Amino acid sequence: MRAAVMRGDRFEVEERPIPKPGPGNVLAKVRACGICGSDLHYFHHAPEIISRARSLGADTSGMERTLREGPVLGHEFVCEIVDFGPETSKALSAGDRVASMPFVMRGGAPVLVGSRADTPGAYAEYMELTEALLLPVPDEVSDEAAALVEPFGIAVHAVTKAALRGDEACVVVGCGPIGLAIAAVLRARGFDTIVAGDLSPTRRRLASELGATAVVDARSESVVARAVEAAPGRPVAIFENTGAAGMLHRLVIEAPKDAQILVTGIAVGDESLTPMAAITKELKLQFVIYYAAEEFAEALELIRSGRVNWAPLLTGSVGLGGVTQAFADLSDPERHAKILVRPWES
């Protein structure tokens, strides 16, 4: 099969063996896969990520081997079942479209797709998936929409982790795909004050289209202050989606008393904050990653029902040969928010 393999500062289209599904798994044909911010982060910072993991005591030999061999990334996908491995129930059929949490079971443990040579991701024509994790994609959900279930799953998880009571003023800091999805999920859950901030005019426009009730140019105005002004006396929930250096410190200083800060952004290095400010204001700090199975299913249902406006997120698509350029294009927020990889396109 053809796959876009990460080789240093670019992706090369190479021939790789078609995966043979193991016990409980299926072979799936990839129809579309979104390029995730974590893929961009790994592409630009893989050696640093491995070094940091090693400094924290992790065994990084597998990560180093995968990087040498050339990883096949991609975990925001919609696929079509091709064949079944042993010990499968075959509750679904060949030809059925499916979405899945991006893990493959190996020895009874989940392994992130794209993280090892034997679990290639969806920047390829085929991939192996675990049958028990598959969700059938309804006919009314397009491939484009189904490829967004994964980032919307993270948004559902972030909002669920906040355990909001319903009257909060919600602050969205950073309007990349996850921030935009969070704004959409908050709107779907009925929140009437959703203030989003970003440096990019295009991203601010997208935030309005997806659900923000107000947008702020983060260069010149505090998004937290705008939310407090819009809903005086109400509790504040801040979703930090940038990973920008110094952002946690800034939000701790700006947050009002009893606010909570939920962090989805991946910071490259160490971060610091002022504990005295956080203690005095009794702030809550929550870090967020991935989702539970029921949250992934909820994201699919939000998309199917039309309760979230997903379409503005998609700004382009490429075949496997265009992945390198797509990664470069995504560095410009005025041009793109989310680009899909379609492995079978020329």
Tab-separated table of C-alpha atoms in Angstrom:
chain	number	residue	atom	x	y	z
A	1	MET	CA	0.000	0.000	0.000
A	2	ARG	CA	1.000	3.633	-0.390
A	3	ALA	CA	1.679	5.636	2.766
A	4	ALA	CA	2.966	9.127	3.575
A	5	VAL	CA	5.978	8.355	5.775
A	6	MET	CA	7.547	11.030	7.963
A	7	ARG	CA	11.203	11.443	6.998
A	8	GLY	CA	12.809	14.319	8.861
A	9	ASP	CA	11.359	17.572	7.582
A	10	ARG	CA	9.039	16.061	4.971
A	11	PHE	CA	6.730	13.160	4.130
A	12	GLU	CA	7.703	10.660	1.450
A	13	VAL	CA	5.130	8.475	-0.309
A	14	GLU	CA	6.436	4.932	0.103
A	15	GLU	CA	5.216	1.389	-0.338
A	16	ARG	CA	4.433	-0.336	2.947
A	17	PRO	CA	2.954	-3.819	3.570
A	18	ILE	CA	-0.827	-3.919	3.877
A	19	PRO	CA	-1.500	-4.683	7.558
A	20	LYS	CA	-2.705	-8.182	8.361
A	21	PRO	CA	-5.409	-7.907	11.032
A	22	GLY	CA	-4.680	-9.802	14.220
A	23	PRO	CA	-7.160	-11.377	16.645
A	24	GLY	CA	-10.128	-9.098	17.252
A	25	ASN	CA	-9.048	-6.640	14.568
A	26	VAL	CA	-10.117	-5.664	11.059
A	27	LEU	CA	-8.433	-4.376	7.932
A	28	ALA	CA	-9.843	-1.001	6.917
A	29	LYS	CA	-9.486	1.190	3.837
A	30	VAL	CA	-8.868	4.817	4.796
A	31	ARG	CA	-11.346	7.218	3.200
A	32	ALA	CA	-10.213	10.459	4.869
A	33	CYS	CA	-8.050	11.614	7.778
A	34	GLY	CA	-7.711	15.020	9.369
A	35	ILE	CA	-4.318	16.537	10.134
A	36	CYS	CA	-4.233	17.069	13.898
A	37	GLY	CA	-2.343	19.689	15.856
A	38	SER	CA	-0.581	16.904	17.747
A	39	ASP	CA	0.693	15.553	14.411
A	40	LEU	CA	2.075	19.014	13.630
A	41	HIS	CA	3.594	19.171	17.117
A	42	TYR	CA	5.300	15.794	16.673
A	43	PHE	CA	6.492	16.671	13.156
A	44	HIS	CA	8.199	19.839	14.378
A	45	HIS	CA	9.389	18.659	17.796
A	46	ALA	CA	9.856	14.852	17.716
A	47	PRO	CA	13.482	14.814	18.988
A	48	GLU	CA	12.591	17.251	21.767
A	49	ILE	CA	9.519	15.206	22.737
A	50	ILE	CA	11.614	12.043	22.945
A	51	SER	CA	14.324	13.809	24.924
A	52	ARG	CA	11.778	15.190	27.392
A	53	ALA	CA	10.192	11.747	27.828
A	54	ARG	CA	13.636	10.254	28.474
A	55	SER	CA	14.401	12.927	31.092
A	56	LEU	CA	11.192	11.949	32.896
A	57	GLY	CA	12.342	8.334	33.112
A	58	ALA	CA	10.377	6.829	30.216
A	59	ASP	CA	11.791	4.042	28.059
A	60	THR	CA	12.081	5.839	24.721
A	61	SER	CA	13.716	3.045	22.721
A	62	GLY	CA	10.457	2.291	20.901
A	63	MET	CA	9.870	5.961	20.101
A	64	GLU	CA	13.412	6.299	18.774
A	65	ARG	CA	13.075	3.167	16.654
A	66	THR	CA	9.770	4.358	15.188
A	67	LEU	CA	11.294	7.726	14.309
A	68	ARG	CA	14.218	6.008	12.569
A	69	GLU	CA	11.945	3.655	10.642
A	70	GLY	CA	9.608	6.459	9.610
A	71	PRO	CA	6.243	6.827	11.342
A	72	VAL	CA	2.932	6.849	9.488
A	73	LEU	CA	0.844	9.413	11.354
A	74	GLY	CA	-2.884	10.150	11.238
A	75	HIS	CA	-5.543	9.447	13.866
A	76	GLU	CA	-8.626	11.511	12.861
A	77	PHE	CA	-10.094	9.098	10.345
A	78	VAL	CA	-13.084	7.540	8.684
A	79	CYS	CA	-12.540	4.119	7.130
A	80	GLU	CA	-14.309	1.330	5.272
A	81	ILE	CA	-14.097	-2.252	6.506
A	82	VAL	CA	-12.279	-4.519	4.040
A	83	ASP	CA	-11.624	-7.767	5.920
A	84	PHE	CA	-11.806	-9.376	9.345
A	85	GLY	CA	-9.078	-10.988	11.389
A	86	PRO	CA	-9.566	-14.056	13.614
A	87	GLU	CA	-11.738	-13.911	16.721
A	88	THR	CA	-13.996	-11.166	15.371
A	89	SER	CA	-17.772	-11.103	15.755
A	90	LYS	CA	-18.438	-9.625	12.300
A	91	ALA	CA	-21.316	-7.597	13.688
A	92	LEU	CA	-20.507	-5.104	10.918
A	93	SER	CA	-19.899	-6.001	7.287
A	94	ALA	CA	-17.228	-5.430	4.684
A	95	GLY	CA	-17.959	-2.100	3.017
A	96	ASP	CA	-19.402	-0.484	6.137
A	97	ARG	CA	-17.981	2.932	6.962
A	98	VAL	CA	-16.634	3.280	10.484
A	99	ALA	CA	-14.990	5.735	12.843
A	100	SER	CA	-12.888	4.597	15.767
A	101	MET	CA	-10.997	5.779	18.781
A	102	PRO	CA	-7.396	5.836	17.490
A	103	PHE	CA	-6.074	2.768	19.279
A	104	VAL	CA	-5.274	-0.803	18.264
A	105	MET	CA	-5.201	-3.552	20.855
A	106	ARG	CA	-1.852	-5.300	21.205
A	107	GLY	CA	-1.476	-7.980	23.869
A	108	GLY	CA	-4.581	-6.733	25.658
A	109	ALA	CA	-3.352	-3.126	25.817
A	110	PRO	CA	-4.305	-0.160	23.597
A	111	VAL	CA	-1.567	1.256	21.349
A	112	LEU	CA	-2.013	4.652	19.686
A	113	VAL	CA	-2.169	4.341	15.921
A	114	GLY	CA	0.841	5.942	14.273
A	115	SER	CA	2.991	5.575	17.371
A	116	ARG	CA	4.685	2.336	16.288
A	117	ALA	CA	5.743	0.734	13.036
A	118	ASP	CA	3.248	-2.104	13.535
A	119	THR	CA	0.311	0.285	14.127
A	120	PRO	CA	0.442	2.663	11.131
A	121	GLY	CA	-1.865	5.649	11.157
A	122	ALA	CA	-4.269	6.882	8.517
A	123	TYR	CA	-1.889	8.737	6.204
A	124	ALA	CA	-1.988	5.467	4.281
A	125	GLU	CA	-4.342	3.528	2.051
A	126	TYR	CA	-5.082	0.879	4.684
A	127	MET	CA	-4.831	0.481	8.441
A	128	GLU	CA	-5.602	-2.076	11.112
A	129	LEU	CA	-8.363	-1.266	13.602
A	130	THR	CA	-9.828	-3.048	16.617
A	131	GLU	CA	-13.370	-4.302	16.028
A	132	ALA	CA	-14.582	-3.562	19.564
A	133	LEU	CA	-13.768	0.142	19.135
A	134	LEU	CA	-15.568	0.647	15.819
A	135	LEU	CA	-18.563	2.948	15.476
A	136	PRO	CA	-20.673	2.640	12.314
A	137	VAL	CA	-20.972	5.936	10.469
A	138	PRO	CA	-24.599	6.712	9.535
A	139	ASP	CA	-25.369	7.229	5.852
A	140	GLU	CA	-26.296	10.868	6.435
A	141	VAL	CA	-22.813	11.663	7.809
A	142	SER	CA	-20.316	12.480	5.063
A	143	ASP	CA	-16.709	11.309	5.077
A	144	GLU	CA	-15.656	14.898	5.754
A	145	ALA	CA	-17.846	15.127	8.841
A	146	ALA	CA	-16.905	11.663	10.100
A	147	ALA	CA	-13.203	12.573	9.981
A	148	LEU	CA	-13.949	15.292	12.554
A	149	VAL	CA	-15.387	12.973	15.206
A	150	GLU	CA	-11.981	12.633	16.902
A	151	PRO	CA	-11.320	16.369	17.504
A	152	PHE	CA	-14.942	16.864	18.520
A	153	GLY	CA	-14.466	13.956	20.926
A	154	ILE	CA	-11.678	15.894	22.615
A	155	ALA	CA	-13.962	18.934	22.828
A	156	VAL	CA	-16.762	16.863	24.364
A	157	HIS	CA	-14.279	15.444	26.880
A	158	ALA	CA	-12.922	18.894	27.788
A	159	VAL	CA	-16.399	20.315	28.373
A	160	THR	CA	-17.429	17.216	30.337
A	161	LYS	CA	-14.300	17.431	32.505
A	162	ALA	CA	-15.262	20.982	33.413
A	163	ALA	CA	-18.418	19.639	35.134
A	164	LEU	CA	-20.179	22.904	34.343
A	165	ARG	CA	-23.450	23.711	36.088
A	166	GLY	CA	-24.867	25.685	33.155
A	167	ASP	CA	-24.580	29.377	33.966
A	168	GLU	CA	-20.831	29.814	33.435
A	169	ALA	CA	-19.218	32.452	31.293
A	170	CYS	CA	-17.046	30.321	29.021
A	171	VAL	CA	-13.719	31.525	27.685
A	172	VAL	CA	-12.026	29.891	24.672
A	173	VAL	CA	-8.348	30.866	24.469
A	174	GLY	CA	-6.988	29.940	21.035
A	175	CYS	CA	-9.235	29.108	18.087
A	176	GLY	CA	-7.394	26.287	16.414
A	177	PRO	CA	-9.486	23.209	15.579
A	178	ILE	CA	-9.825	22.089	19.217
A	179	GLY	CA	-10.764	25.556	20.454
A	180	LEU	CA	-13.290	25.887	17.639
A	181	ALA	CA	-14.763	22.465	18.426
A	182	ILE	CA	-15.027	23.408	22.116
A	183	ALA	CA	-16.945	26.571	21.174
A	184	ALA	CA	-19.315	24.449	19.065
A	185	VAL	CA	-19.886	21.893	21.844
A	186	LEU	CA	-20.516	24.649	24.396
A	187	ARG	CA	-23.102	26.190	22.092
A	188	ALA	CA	-24.705	22.775	21.531
A	189	ARG	CA	-25.020	22.391	25.310
A	190	GLY	CA	-26.827	25.698	25.603
A	191	PHE	CA	-24.258	28.112	27.032
A	192	ASP	CA	-25.124	31.722	26.235
A	193	THR	CA	-21.774	33.380	26.983
A	194	ILE	CA	-18.904	31.936	24.956
A	195	VAL	CA	-16.099	34.444	24.447
A	196	ALA	CA	-13.283	33.327	22.139
A	197	GLY	CA	-9.902	34.966	21.636
A	198	ASP	CA	-7.257	34.489	18.955
A	199	LEU	CA	-4.583	36.482	17.125
A	200	SER	CA	-5.987	35.525	13.719
A	201	PRO	CA	-8.949	37.393	12.178
A	202	THR	CA	-9.858	34.261	10.206
A	203	ARG	CA	-9.877	32.087	13.311
A	204	ARG	CA	-12.016	34.648	15.131
A	205	ARG	CA	-14.511	34.583	12.254
A	206	LEU	CA	-14.590	30.778	12.375
A	207	ALA	CA	-15.187	30.914	16.133
A	208	SER	CA	-18.271	33.064	15.543
A	209	GLU	CA	-19.518	30.642	12.896
A	210	LEU	CA	-19.050	27.623	15.141
A	211	GLY	CA	-20.679	29.013	18.258
A	212	ALA	CA	-18.837	31.835	20.044
A	213	THR	CA	-21.138	34.627	21.164
A	214	ALA	CA	-18.277	37.167	21.127
A	215	VAL	CA	-14.724	37.223	19.796
A	216	VAL	CA	-11.677	39.137	20.948
A	217	ASP	CA	-8.447	40.135	19.228
A	218	ALA	CA	-6.000	38.662	21.729
A	219	ARG	CA	-3.338	41.172	20.674
A	220	SER	CA	-5.236	44.100	22.111
A	221	GLU	CA	-7.781	42.806	24.608
A	222	SER	CA	-8.106	40.227	27.376
A	223	VAL	CA	-10.584	37.518	26.462
A	224	VAL	CA	-11.030	36.732	30.168
A	225	ALA	CA	-11.858	40.348	31.002
A	226	ARG	CA	-14.407	40.473	28.164
A	227	ALA	CA	-16.156	37.364	29.493
A	228	VAL	CA	-16.265	38.703	33.064
A	229	GLU	CA	-17.680	41.977	31.762
A	230	ALA	CA	-20.296	40.135	29.679
A	231	ALA	CA	-21.517	38.028	32.608
A	232	PRO	CA	-20.724	39.816	35.883
A	233	GLY	CA	-20.896	37.680	38.987
A	234	ARG	CA	-21.163	34.409	37.112
A	235	PRO	CA	-18.581	31.604	37.422
A	236	VAL	CA	-15.916	31.487	34.722
A	237	ALA	CA	-14.558	28.450	32.854
A	238	ILE	CA	-11.433	29.053	30.755
A	239	PHE	CA	-10.390	26.601	28.036
A	240	GLU	CA	-6.707	27.084	27.140
A	241	ASN	CA	-5.989	25.595	23.702
A	242	THR	CA	-2.759	27.269	22.581
A	243	GLY	CA	0.101	25.683	24.495
A	244	ALA	CA	1.814	29.061	24.095
A	245	ALA	CA	4.740	29.824	26.388
A	246	GLY	CA	3.643	31.811	29.424
A	247	MET	CA	-0.074	31.352	28.797
A	248	LEU	CA	-0.783	29.461	32.012
A	249	HIS	CA	0.930	32.189	34.026
A	250	ARG	CA	-1.080	34.861	32.239
A	251	LEU	CA	-4.405	33.090	32.748
A	252	VAL	CA	-3.748	32.516	36.440
A	253	ILE	CA	-3.158	36.258	36.811
A	254	GLU	CA	-6.231	37.239	34.761
A	255	ALA	CA	-8.694	34.632	36.049
A	256	PRO	CA	-11.307	35.824	38.564
A	257	LYS	CA	-11.851	34.143	41.907
A	258	ASP	CA	-13.087	30.519	41.783
A	259	ALA	CA	-12.516	30.228	38.033
A	260	GLN	CA	-11.395	26.971	36.503
A	261	ILE	CA	-8.783	26.600	33.773
A	262	LEU	CA	-8.917	23.565	31.485
A	263	VAL	CA	-5.795	22.954	29.408
A	264	THR	CA	-5.901	21.193	26.037
A	265	GLY	CA	-2.923	23.022	24.467
A	266	ILE	CA	0.378	21.139	24.329
A	267	ALA	CA	3.240	23.284	25.588
A	268	VAL	CA	6.642	22.487	24.081
A	269	GLY	CA	8.721	23.061	27.214
A	270	ASP	CA	8.343	23.733	30.913
A	271	GLU	CA	5.709	26.171	32.091
A	272	SER	CA	5.427	28.244	35.253
A	273	LEU	CA	2.687	30.044	37.094
A	274	THR	CA	2.290	32.080	40.270
A	275	PRO	CA	0.969	29.749	42.986
A	276	MET	CA	0.094	32.606	45.346
A	277	ALA	CA	-2.289	34.090	42.782
A	278	ALA	CA	-3.878	30.701	42.123
A	279	ILE	CA	-4.193	29.937	45.834
A	280	THR	CA	-5.580	33.348	46.764
A	281	LYS	CA	-8.263	33.058	44.081
A	282	GLU	CA	-8.823	29.311	44.721
A	283	LEU	CA	-8.518	28.462	41.038
A	284	LYS	CA	-9.056	24.994	39.634
A	285	LEU	CA	-6.562	23.660	37.059
A	286	GLN	CA	-7.485	20.655	34.889
A	287	PHE	CA	-5.445	19.094	32.079
A	288	VAL	CA	-7.309	17.297	29.292
A	289	ILE	CA	-6.374	14.628	26.761
A	290	TYR	CA	-8.379	12.099	24.733
A	291	TYR	CA	-11.885	10.996	25.745
A	292	ALA	CA	-13.949	8.079	26.950
A	293	ALA	CA	-15.715	5.789	24.478
A	294	GLU	CA	-19.093	7.315	25.285
A	295	GLU	CA	-17.710	10.823	24.647
A	296	PHE	CA	-16.397	9.716	21.246
A	297	ALA	CA	-19.863	8.339	20.458
A	298	GLU	CA	-21.457	11.582	21.670
A	299	ALA	CA	-19.268	13.545	19.257
A	300	LEU	CA	-20.501	11.413	16.353
A	301	GLU	CA	-24.098	11.970	17.427
A	302	LEU	CA	-23.592	15.753	17.720
A	303	ILE	CA	-22.335	15.760	14.140
A	304	ARG	CA	-25.080	13.435	12.872
A	305	SER	CA	-27.840	15.485	14.481
A	306	GLY	CA	-26.516	18.780	13.125
A	307	ARG	CA	-26.183	20.244	16.619
A	308	VAL	CA	-22.608	21.317	15.884
A	309	ASN	CA	-21.598	23.337	12.844
A	310	TRP	CA	-18.562	21.385	11.675
A	311	ALA	CA	-18.331	22.486	8.038
A	312	PRO	CA	-16.366	25.776	8.466
A	313	LEU	CA	-13.508	23.824	10.057
A	314	LEU	CA	-12.602	22.128	6.781
A	315	THR	CA	-10.503	24.323	4.525
A	316	GLY	CA	-8.738	21.880	2.190
A	317	SER	CA	-7.827	18.338	1.229
A	318	VAL	CA	-4.780	16.630	-0.276
A	319	GLY	CA	-3.636	13.236	-1.449
A	320	LEU	CA	-0.683	11.454	0.127
A	321	GLY	CA	1.733	13.392	-2.065
A	322	GLY	CA	0.464	16.680	-0.660
A	323	VAL	CA	0.986	16.006	3.048
A	324	THR	CA	4.287	17.907	3.311
A	325	GLN	CA	2.755	21.008	1.750
A	326	ALA	CA	-0.379	20.663	3.872
A	327	PHE	CA	1.725	20.689	7.042
A	328	ALA	CA	3.416	23.867	5.806
A	329	ASP	CA	0.090	25.470	4.881
A	330	LEU	CA	-1.352	24.810	8.340
A	331	SER	CA	1.266	27.114	9.832
A	332	ASP	CA	-0.715	30.037	8.373
A	333	PRO	CA	-4.001	30.414	10.294
A	334	GLU	CA	-5.303	32.855	7.690
A	335	ARG	CA	-5.282	30.098	5.065
A	336	HIS	CA	-6.318	26.895	6.793
A	337	ALA	CA	-7.935	25.437	9.908
A	338	LYS	CA	-8.264	21.734	9.079
A	339	ILE	CA	-6.938	19.867	6.047
A	340	LEU	CA	-8.016	16.330	5.206
A	341	VAL	CA	-5.716	13.684	3.787
A	342	ARG	CA	-7.473	11.484	1.220
A	343	PRO	CA	-5.079	8.584	0.543
A	344	TRP	CA	-6.791	7.498	-2.675
A	345	GLU	CA	-6.657	10.936	-4.310
A	346	SER	CA	-3.865	11.646	-6.768
